[in-house]
Amino acid sequence: MGDAALTSQRDPTGEAPGHAPAATFYFPKDFRWGTATSSHQVEGNNTNNDWWAWEQEPGRILNGDKSGLACNWWENAEADFDRTADMGTNAHRLSIEWSRVEPQPGLFDDDALDRYRQMLQALHDRGIEPMVTLHHFTNPLWLAEKGGWEEPSVVTDFRRYVRAVVERLGDLVPLWVTINEPMVYAVQAYLGMGSWPPGKNSLGLVGQVARNMLQAHAAAYHLIHELRPDSQVGIVRHWRILEPSRSSSPLDRWLAGRLHCFFNRYFTDALVTGRLRWPLGGGRMSELAGTFDFLGLNYYTRELVAFDLGHAGGLFARRHFAPGAEMSDDDYGEVYPPGIYQALKLAAAYRRPIYITENGLPDADDDQRPRFILSHLRQVWAALQGNLPIMGYYHWSLIDNFEWDRGWQQRFGLIELDPATQERRLRPSGELYGRICRSGCIDRDMVSQYAPELLDQMFPA
Ligand code: IFM
């Protein structure tokens, strides 16, 4: 999307602006303005899952960090719900920790389910609509010990857990996500050179795990609809923008296309057709076809792909960021706002409502995040002008949290957290996001205050 197409300013609702200055990007009145988190990253003391065990192994997590008390949400998520409500959000995405709800196979913990009930009720009480993810990277130890997602029996196990959760909490949850970023999970855990548990390296296992996830997703989709016909059930995909490193190289172009299919397309295509393609195995899963009411879209960055014969372990792809590009902290990724527009176009091809379930960056000193939010939301606004069915935006993340193998080094929060003292401070980007959520628009004053360098681009004379 070129800049010229992004500068027309009109109210897509067709209503008179009234409350905001003239030069303004308006979002739909019923847009979800949200934040996102996941259980293990914020709750603290999730001692009964495979990530906790992994953190105890020397050398697994950067700087020897541990999730520990995390953001202490198990004790007091409500204080942060107050903070996000003060920001003016009307939606929050959180996940349920399987290992808390089902600490032993078939044995459910009523207290844990009650605690989740309290949290969900607390969100409703603050006018915040919850979106609940059922699997976000972590597995109960008992499941991991019997082979986790490698074993087909995980499908029955997942279904039993989903039943317990939906029976107990379903009346409070309008939007369910079965699994978060299945291909990221499969690749990091089974081709990630030991970065995520169980630390295996096998392309065959990636396919097997992804296939079991598809089947578990389908089982959960049908079960949730049986128990709560009124709810919406989707899946969250991490959309990777993969482009050839050298556009003149046929091999780079070919490989970027292959990787795009591998990461972005085949899994999502299977949800439509029920047909499984490499690396998901072959054949059909008839119960899978059409099992999504919406698509969750996580977008972070763009990667360039160079064909490299010496990189067999990485599927002959050397992935790198654009030379000279603006990078976020820790070289997590290139700041590339047009990528969210590209990802939205890719997702829109699946003809379902889209929720932007994650978007953000690690930026401890917050010198990039205000600009990041404005420039990405501007692209979202442009996609809305093209009638893409975007229902909401959930910023990752509400608060600094435990970033998996990167520990506490990468700070994604609108709220800064000192994990040792549990002190919090709203970052300037949090103030800005609050202004956007409360007004439902981006106006010239916000841009001049938080990212004046964008003024000419967003509001040309
Ligand atoms: O923290 C993660 C999250 O758990 C899944 N999506 C990407 C985020 C940032 O890396």
Coordinates of C-alpha atoms and ligand atoms in Angstrom, one line a residue, residues 41 136-137 180-181 298 300 332 358 396 403-404 412, ligand 1:
Q41 CA 3.6 -15.1 30.3
H136 CA -0.9 -20.8 23.9
F137 CA 2.4 -22.7 23.7
N180 CA -2.3 -19.8 19.2
E181 CA 0.2 -19.7 16.3
N298 CA -0.7 -11.8 14.5
Y300 CA 5.2 -8.4 13.8
Y332 CA 13.6 -8.9 17.2
E358 CA -1.4 -9.4 18.2
W396 CA 0.7 -7.2 22.2
E403 CA 9.0 -13.6 26.5
W404 CA 9.8 -17.3 26.2
F412 CA 6.5 -5.5 24.7
Ligands
IFM1 O1 5.1 -13.2 23.2 C1 4.8 -13.7 21.9 C2 3.4 -14.4 22.0 O2 3.4 -15.4 23.0 C3 3.1 -15.0 20.7 N1 3.2 -14.1 19.6 C4 4.4 -13.3 19.5 C5 4.7 -12.7 20.9 C6 6.0 -11.8 20.8 O3 7.1 -12.5 20.4

